[in-house]
Short mmCIF file of C-alpha atoms in Angstrom, two decimals:
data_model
loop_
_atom_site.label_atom_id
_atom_site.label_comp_id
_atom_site.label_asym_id
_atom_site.label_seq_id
_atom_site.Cartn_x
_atom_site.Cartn_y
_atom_site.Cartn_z
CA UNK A 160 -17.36 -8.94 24.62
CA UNK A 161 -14.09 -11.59 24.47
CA UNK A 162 -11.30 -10.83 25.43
CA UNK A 163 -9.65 -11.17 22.03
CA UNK A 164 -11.71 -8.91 20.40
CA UNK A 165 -10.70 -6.52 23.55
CA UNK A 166 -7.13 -6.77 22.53
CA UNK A 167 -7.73 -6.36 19.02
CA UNK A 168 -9.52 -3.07 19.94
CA UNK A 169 -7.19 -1.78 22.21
CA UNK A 170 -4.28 -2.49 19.26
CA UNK A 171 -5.83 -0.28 16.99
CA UNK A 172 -5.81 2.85 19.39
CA UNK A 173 -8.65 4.10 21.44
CA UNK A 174 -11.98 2.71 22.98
CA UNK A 175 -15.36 4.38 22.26
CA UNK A 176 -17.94 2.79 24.37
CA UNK A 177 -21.56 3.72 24.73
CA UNK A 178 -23.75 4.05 27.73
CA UNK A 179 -24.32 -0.08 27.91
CA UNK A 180 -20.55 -0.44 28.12
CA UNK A 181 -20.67 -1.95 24.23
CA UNK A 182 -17.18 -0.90 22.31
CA UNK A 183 -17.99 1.28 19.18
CA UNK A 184 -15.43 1.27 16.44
CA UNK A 185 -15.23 4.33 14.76
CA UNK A 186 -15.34 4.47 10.83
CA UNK A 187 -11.33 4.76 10.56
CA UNK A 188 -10.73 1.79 12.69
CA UNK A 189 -13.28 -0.42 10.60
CA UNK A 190 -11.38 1.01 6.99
CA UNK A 191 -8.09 -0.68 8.68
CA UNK A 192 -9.55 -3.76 9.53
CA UNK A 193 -11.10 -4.08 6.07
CA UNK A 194 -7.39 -2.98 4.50
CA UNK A 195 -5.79 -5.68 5.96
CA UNK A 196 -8.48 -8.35 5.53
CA UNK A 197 -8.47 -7.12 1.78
CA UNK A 198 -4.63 -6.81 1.68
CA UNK A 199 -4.38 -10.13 2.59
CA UNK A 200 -6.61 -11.63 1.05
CA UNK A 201 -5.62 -10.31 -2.64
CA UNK A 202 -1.93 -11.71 -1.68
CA UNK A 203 -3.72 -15.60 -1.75
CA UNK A 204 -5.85 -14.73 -4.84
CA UNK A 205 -3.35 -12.62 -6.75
CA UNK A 206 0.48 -13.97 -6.03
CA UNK A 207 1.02 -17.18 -7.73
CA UNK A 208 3.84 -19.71 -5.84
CA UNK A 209 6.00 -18.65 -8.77
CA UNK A 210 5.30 -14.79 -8.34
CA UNK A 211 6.16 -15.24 -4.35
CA UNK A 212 9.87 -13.30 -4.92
CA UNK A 213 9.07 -11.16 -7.25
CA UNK A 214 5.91 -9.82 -4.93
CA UNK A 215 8.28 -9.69 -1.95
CA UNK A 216 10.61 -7.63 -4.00
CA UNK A 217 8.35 -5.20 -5.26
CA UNK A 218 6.64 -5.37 -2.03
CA UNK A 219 9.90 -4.32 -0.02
CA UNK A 220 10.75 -2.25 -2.83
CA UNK A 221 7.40 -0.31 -2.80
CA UNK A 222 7.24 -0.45 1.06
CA UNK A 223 10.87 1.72 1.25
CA UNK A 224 9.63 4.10 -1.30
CA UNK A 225 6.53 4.90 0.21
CA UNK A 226 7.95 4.92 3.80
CA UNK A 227 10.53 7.51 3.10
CA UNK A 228 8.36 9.62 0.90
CA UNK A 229 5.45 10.03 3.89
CA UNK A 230 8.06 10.23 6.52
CA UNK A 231 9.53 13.68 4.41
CA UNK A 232 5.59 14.87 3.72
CA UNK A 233 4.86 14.54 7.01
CA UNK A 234 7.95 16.26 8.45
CA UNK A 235 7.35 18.88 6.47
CA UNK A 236 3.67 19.11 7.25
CA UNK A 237 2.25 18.25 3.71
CA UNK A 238 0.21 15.27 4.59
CA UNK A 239 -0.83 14.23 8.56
CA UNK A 240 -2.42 11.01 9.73
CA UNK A 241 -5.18 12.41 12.34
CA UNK A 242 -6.61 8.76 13.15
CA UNK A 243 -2.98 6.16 13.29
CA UNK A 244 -2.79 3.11 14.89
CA UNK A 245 0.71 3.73 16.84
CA UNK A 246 -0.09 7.21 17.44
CA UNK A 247 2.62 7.09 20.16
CA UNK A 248 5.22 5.49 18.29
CA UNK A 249 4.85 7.49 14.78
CA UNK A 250 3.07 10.08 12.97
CA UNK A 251 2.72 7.98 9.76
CA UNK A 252 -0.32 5.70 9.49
CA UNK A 253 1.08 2.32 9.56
CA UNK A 254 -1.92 0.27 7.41
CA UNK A 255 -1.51 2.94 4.50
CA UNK A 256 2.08 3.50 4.35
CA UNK A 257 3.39 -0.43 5.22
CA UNK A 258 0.52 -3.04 3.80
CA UNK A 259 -1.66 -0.91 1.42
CA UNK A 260 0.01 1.06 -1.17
CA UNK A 261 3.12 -1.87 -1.28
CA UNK A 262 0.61 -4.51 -1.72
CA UNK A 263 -1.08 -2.96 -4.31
CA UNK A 264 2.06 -1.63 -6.09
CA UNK A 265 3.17 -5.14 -5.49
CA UNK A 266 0.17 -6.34 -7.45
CA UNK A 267 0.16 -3.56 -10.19
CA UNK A 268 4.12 -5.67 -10.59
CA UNK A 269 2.76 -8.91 -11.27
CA UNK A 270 -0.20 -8.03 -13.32
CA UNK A 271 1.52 -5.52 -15.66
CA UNK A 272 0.82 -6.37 -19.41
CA UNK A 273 3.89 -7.57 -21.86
CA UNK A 274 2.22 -6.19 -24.74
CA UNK A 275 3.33 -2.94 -26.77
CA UNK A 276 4.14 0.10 -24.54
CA UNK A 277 1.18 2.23 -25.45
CA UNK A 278 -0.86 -0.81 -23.35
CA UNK A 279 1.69 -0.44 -20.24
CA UNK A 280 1.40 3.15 -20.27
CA UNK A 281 -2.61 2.90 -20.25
CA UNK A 282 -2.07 0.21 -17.27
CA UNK A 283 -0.51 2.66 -15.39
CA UNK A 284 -2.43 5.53 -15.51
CA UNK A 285 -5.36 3.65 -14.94
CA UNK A 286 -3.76 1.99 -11.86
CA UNK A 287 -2.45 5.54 -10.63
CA UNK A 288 -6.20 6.75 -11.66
CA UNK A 289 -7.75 4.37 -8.50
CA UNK A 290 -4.66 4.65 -6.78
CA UNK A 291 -5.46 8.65 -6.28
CA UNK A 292 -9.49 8.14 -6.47
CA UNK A 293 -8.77 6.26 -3.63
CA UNK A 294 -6.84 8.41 -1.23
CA UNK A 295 -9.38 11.31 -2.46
CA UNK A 296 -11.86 9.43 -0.81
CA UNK A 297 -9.71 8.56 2.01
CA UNK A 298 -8.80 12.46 2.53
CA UNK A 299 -12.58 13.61 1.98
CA UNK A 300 -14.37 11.22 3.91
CA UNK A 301 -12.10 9.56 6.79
CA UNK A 302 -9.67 10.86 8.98
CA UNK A 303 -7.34 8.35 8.25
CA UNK A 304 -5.13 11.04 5.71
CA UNK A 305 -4.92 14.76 6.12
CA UNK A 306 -3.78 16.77 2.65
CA UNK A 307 -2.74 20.13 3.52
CA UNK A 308 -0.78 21.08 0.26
CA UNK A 309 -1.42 18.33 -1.96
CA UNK A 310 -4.06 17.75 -4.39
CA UNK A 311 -5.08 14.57 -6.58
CA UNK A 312 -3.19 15.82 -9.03
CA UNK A 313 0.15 15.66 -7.14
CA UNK A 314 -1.44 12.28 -5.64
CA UNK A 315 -1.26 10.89 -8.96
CA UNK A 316 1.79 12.23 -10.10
CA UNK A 317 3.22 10.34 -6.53
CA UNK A 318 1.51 7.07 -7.51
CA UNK A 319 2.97 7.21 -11.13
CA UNK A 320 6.35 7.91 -9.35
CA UNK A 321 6.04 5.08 -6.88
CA UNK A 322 5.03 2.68 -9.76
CA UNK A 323 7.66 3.11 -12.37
CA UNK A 324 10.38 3.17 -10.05
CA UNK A 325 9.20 -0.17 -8.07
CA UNK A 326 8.96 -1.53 -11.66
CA UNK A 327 12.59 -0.33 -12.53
CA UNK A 328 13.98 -1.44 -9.38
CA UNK A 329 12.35 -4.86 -10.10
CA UNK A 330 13.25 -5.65 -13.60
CA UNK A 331 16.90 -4.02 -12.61
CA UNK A 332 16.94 -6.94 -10.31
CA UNK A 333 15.97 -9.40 -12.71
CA UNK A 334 17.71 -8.30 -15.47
CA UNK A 335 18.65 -10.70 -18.47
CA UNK A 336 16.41 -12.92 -17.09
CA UNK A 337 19.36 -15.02 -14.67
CA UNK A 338 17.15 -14.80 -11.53
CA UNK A 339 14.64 -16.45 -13.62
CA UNK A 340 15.86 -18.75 -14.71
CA UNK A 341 17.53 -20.22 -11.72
CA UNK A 342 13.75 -20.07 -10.18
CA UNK A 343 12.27 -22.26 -13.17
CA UNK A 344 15.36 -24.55 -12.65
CA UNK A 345 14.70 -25.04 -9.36
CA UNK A 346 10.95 -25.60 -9.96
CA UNK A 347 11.75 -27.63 -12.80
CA UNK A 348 13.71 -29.80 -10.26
CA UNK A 349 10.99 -29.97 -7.34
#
Protein backbone atom coordinates (compact mmCIF):
# COMPACT_ATOMS: atom_id res chain seq x y z
CA UNK A 1 0.00 0.00 0.00
CA UNK A 2 1.52 3.85 -0.81
CA UNK A 3 2.07 5.89 1.37
CA UNK A 4 -0.48 8.42 0.16
CA UNK A 5 -3.20 6.28 0.29
CA UNK A 6 -1.81 5.61 4.07
CA UNK A 7 -2.31 9.22 4.84
CA UNK A 8 -5.51 9.49 3.23
CA UNK A 9 -6.64 6.59 5.50
CA UNK A 10 -5.31 7.70 8.54
CA UNK A 11 -7.20 11.37 7.76
CA UNK A 12 -10.40 9.88 7.76
CA UNK A 13 -10.11 8.28 11.35
CA UNK A 14 -9.25 4.75 12.16
CA UNK A 15 -7.41 1.73 10.46
CA UNK A 16 -9.13 -1.68 10.04
CA UNK A 17 -6.66 -4.10 8.76
CA UNK A 18 -7.09 -7.79 8.19
CA UNK A 19 -4.89 -10.69 8.99
CA UNK A 20 -2.52 -9.98 5.63
CA UNK A 21 -1.91 -6.49 6.99
CA UNK A 22 -4.35 -5.09 3.90
CA UNK A 23 -6.31 -1.71 5.21
CA UNK A 24 -10.17 -2.28 5.09
CA UNK A 25 -12.29 0.80 4.80
CA UNK A 26 -15.36 0.48 6.45
CA UNK A 27 -18.73 1.39 4.64
CA UNK A 28 -18.86 5.04 6.37
CA UNK A 29 -15.43 5.93 5.32
CA UNK A 30 -16.11 4.85 1.56
CA UNK A 31 -19.80 7.11 1.72
CA UNK A 32 -17.27 10.18 2.55
CA UNK A 33 -14.96 9.58 -0.03
CA UNK A 34 -17.77 9.20 -2.57
CA UNK A 35 -19.45 12.66 -0.95
CA UNK A 36 -16.67 14.56 -1.71
CA UNK A 37 -15.73 13.06 -5.08
CA UNK A 38 -19.53 13.70 -5.92
CA UNK A 39 -19.55 17.12 -4.16
CA UNK A 40 -16.96 18.14 -6.21
CA UNK A 41 -17.57 16.98 -9.02
CA UNK A 42 -21.31 18.48 -9.37
CA UNK A 43 -19.51 22.01 -8.49
CA UNK A 44 -17.56 21.61 -12.28
CA UNK A 45 -20.74 20.23 -13.95
CA UNK A 46 -23.34 22.37 -12.20
CA UNK A 47 -21.77 26.08 -11.36
CA UNK A 48 -21.40 28.03 -14.45
CA UNK A 49 -18.26 30.88 -14.36
CA UNK A 50 -21.16 33.31 -14.06
CA UNK A 51 -22.95 31.35 -11.14
CA UNK A 52 -19.32 31.21 -9.22
CA UNK A 53 -20.64 34.14 -6.48
CA UNK A 54 -23.79 33.37 -6.26
CA UNK A 55 -22.78 29.46 -5.39
CA UNK A 56 -20.22 30.77 -2.90
CA UNK A 57 -22.91 32.81 -1.33
CA UNK A 58 -25.44 30.34 -0.96
CA UNK A 59 -22.75 27.96 -0.24
CA UNK A 60 -21.44 30.06 2.86
CA UNK A 61 -24.87 30.95 3.47
CA UNK A 62 -26.11 27.29 3.64
CA UNK A 63 -22.82 26.14 5.31
CA UNK A 64 -23.62 28.73 8.57
CA UNK A 65 -27.13 27.55 8.69
CA UNK A 66 -26.50 24.06 8.77
CA UNK A 67 -23.42 24.39 11.09
CA UNK A 68 -25.27 26.12 13.81
CA UNK A 69 -28.38 24.08 13.52
CA UNK A 70 -26.29 20.50 14.09
CA UNK A 71 -24.05 22.10 16.57
CA UNK A 72 -27.60 22.94 18.84
CA UNK A 73 -29.07 19.16 17.83
CA UNK A 74 -26.19 17.72 18.86
CA UNK A 75 -25.74 19.61 22.14
CA UNK A 76 -28.86 18.79 22.99
CA UNK A 77 -28.56 15.15 22.04
CA UNK A 78 -31.13 15.08 19.10
CA UNK A 79 -28.89 13.90 16.37
CA UNK A 80 -25.07 12.21 17.04
CA UNK A 81 -22.42 11.44 14.45
CA UNK A 82 -21.18 7.79 15.67
CA UNK A 83 -18.60 7.40 12.64
CA UNK A 84 -16.84 11.48 12.16
CA UNK A 85 -13.83 12.16 10.63
CA UNK A 86 -12.33 14.64 13.47
CA UNK A 87 -13.77 12.67 16.14
CA UNK A 88 -11.27 14.44 18.45
CA UNK A 89 -11.80 17.82 17.37
CA UNK A 90 -15.85 17.80 17.09
CA UNK A 91 -18.88 15.87 17.51
CA UNK A 92 -20.44 17.06 14.20
CA UNK A 93 -19.60 15.07 11.06
CA UNK A 94 -17.60 17.37 9.03
CA UNK A 95 -18.47 15.86 5.19
CA UNK A 96 -22.33 16.19 6.03
CA UNK A 97 -22.54 19.33 7.86
CA UNK A 98 -19.59 21.51 5.76
CA UNK A 99 -19.53 20.08 1.88
CA UNK A 100 -22.81 18.08 1.51
CA UNK A 101 -25.95 19.69 2.47
CA UNK A 102 -24.25 23.46 1.41
CA UNK A 103 -23.33 22.11 -1.88
CA UNK A 104 -26.44 20.79 -2.60
CA UNK A 105 -28.46 23.71 -1.14
CA UNK A 106 -25.98 25.65 -3.13
CA UNK A 107 -27.14 23.82 -6.22
CA UNK A 108 -30.95 23.69 -5.37
CA UNK A 109 -29.89 28.06 -5.60
CA UNK A 110 -28.77 28.00 -9.00
CA UNK A 111 -31.15 25.59 -10.50
CA UNK A 112 -34.36 27.01 -8.97
CA UNK A 113 -37.08 27.65 -11.71
CA UNK A 114 -38.28 31.47 -12.57
CA UNK A 115 -41.54 30.30 -13.56
CA UNK A 116 -44.94 30.85 -11.56
CA UNK A 117 -44.69 30.05 -7.79
CA UNK A 118 -46.80 26.93 -7.77
CA UNK A 119 -43.51 25.45 -9.96
CA UNK A 120 -40.95 26.83 -7.14
CA UNK A 121 -42.96 25.45 -4.48
CA UNK A 122 -43.05 21.87 -6.30
CA UNK A 123 -39.06 22.39 -6.75
CA UNK A 124 -38.74 22.55 -3.30
CA UNK A 125 -40.52 19.94 -1.91
CA UNK A 126 -39.19 17.70 -4.29
CA UNK A 127 -35.61 18.84 -3.45
CA UNK A 128 -36.45 18.60 0.44
CA UNK A 129 -38.20 15.08 -0.64
CA UNK A 130 -34.36 13.56 -1.61
CA UNK A 131 -32.88 15.83 0.68
CA UNK A 132 -34.70 13.71 3.71
CA UNK A 133 -34.82 10.25 1.58
CA UNK A 134 -31.38 10.73 1.77
CA UNK A 135 -30.44 11.18 5.38
CA UNK A 136 -33.20 8.29 6.02
CA UNK A 137 -30.94 6.17 4.34
CA UNK A 138 -27.98 7.64 5.88
CA UNK A 139 -29.63 7.11 9.54
CA UNK A 140 -30.94 3.46 8.63
CA UNK A 141 -28.13 2.05 6.98
CA UNK A 142 -24.68 3.86 7.98
CA UNK A 143 -23.42 5.08 11.03
CA UNK A 144 -22.51 8.18 9.67
CA UNK A 145 -25.97 10.05 11.45
CA UNK A 146 -27.64 8.97 14.62
CA UNK A 147 -31.57 10.33 14.99
CA UNK A 148 -32.61 10.00 18.44
CA UNK A 149 -35.74 12.37 18.41
CA UNK A 150 -36.13 13.24 14.95
CA UNK A 151 -38.00 11.66 12.26
CA UNK A 152 -38.16 12.31 8.33
CA UNK A 153 -40.78 14.30 8.89
CA UNK A 154 -38.90 16.89 11.03
CA UNK A 155 -35.90 16.08 8.47
CA UNK A 156 -37.91 17.58 5.88
CA UNK A 157 -39.40 20.25 7.61
CA UNK A 158 -35.30 21.18 8.43
CA UNK A 159 -34.44 20.90 4.73
CA UNK A 160 -37.45 23.16 3.69
CA UNK A 161 -36.14 25.55 6.46
CA UNK A 162 -32.54 25.48 5.32
CA UNK A 163 -33.70 26.08 1.67
CA UNK A 164 -35.96 29.04 1.81
CA UNK A 165 -33.88 30.88 4.08
CA UNK A 166 -30.48 30.30 1.95
CA UNK A 167 -32.75 31.48 -0.92
CA UNK A 168 -33.91 34.65 1.07
CA UNK A 169 -30.59 35.41 2.28
CA UNK A 170 -29.42 35.18 -1.39
CA UNK A 171 -31.86 37.19 -3.32
CA UNK A 172 -31.70 39.74 -0.09
CA UNK A 173 -28.18 40.07 -1.24
CA UNK A 174 -28.90 40.59 -4.70
CA UNK A 175 -31.70 42.58 -4.46
CA UNK A 176 -32.84 44.99 -7.38
CA UNK A 177 -30.61 43.26 -9.36
CA UNK A 178 -27.26 45.96 -8.63
CA UNK A 179 -24.89 43.02 -7.86
CA UNK A 180 -25.89 41.81 -11.16
CA UNK A 181 -25.47 43.93 -12.97
CA UNK A 182 -22.06 45.10 -12.01
CA UNK A 183 -21.09 41.20 -12.69
CA UNK A 184 -22.48 41.33 -16.43
CA UNK A 185 -20.60 44.72 -16.71
CA UNK A 186 -17.64 43.38 -15.78
CA UNK A 187 -18.05 40.30 -18.02
CA UNK A 188 -19.27 42.43 -20.64
CA UNK A 189 -15.84 44.19 -20.31
CA UNK A 190 -13.48 40.99 -20.15
Amino acid sequence: MSVLTEGILTLFGKRYEDEGGFVIMILERKIIILVWILGLAMVVIFVRRSNVRRFILAHFTSQTIVWFSVILQVKLRIISFPVREFPRATDIGFTMTYLLYPILSSIYILLEPRRSRTIRTLYLLLWCTALAWLNYMLTQYTQLLDYKFLDWFMGSMFFIFLLVLTKVIVRWFYRNGETETFEAELQGKS
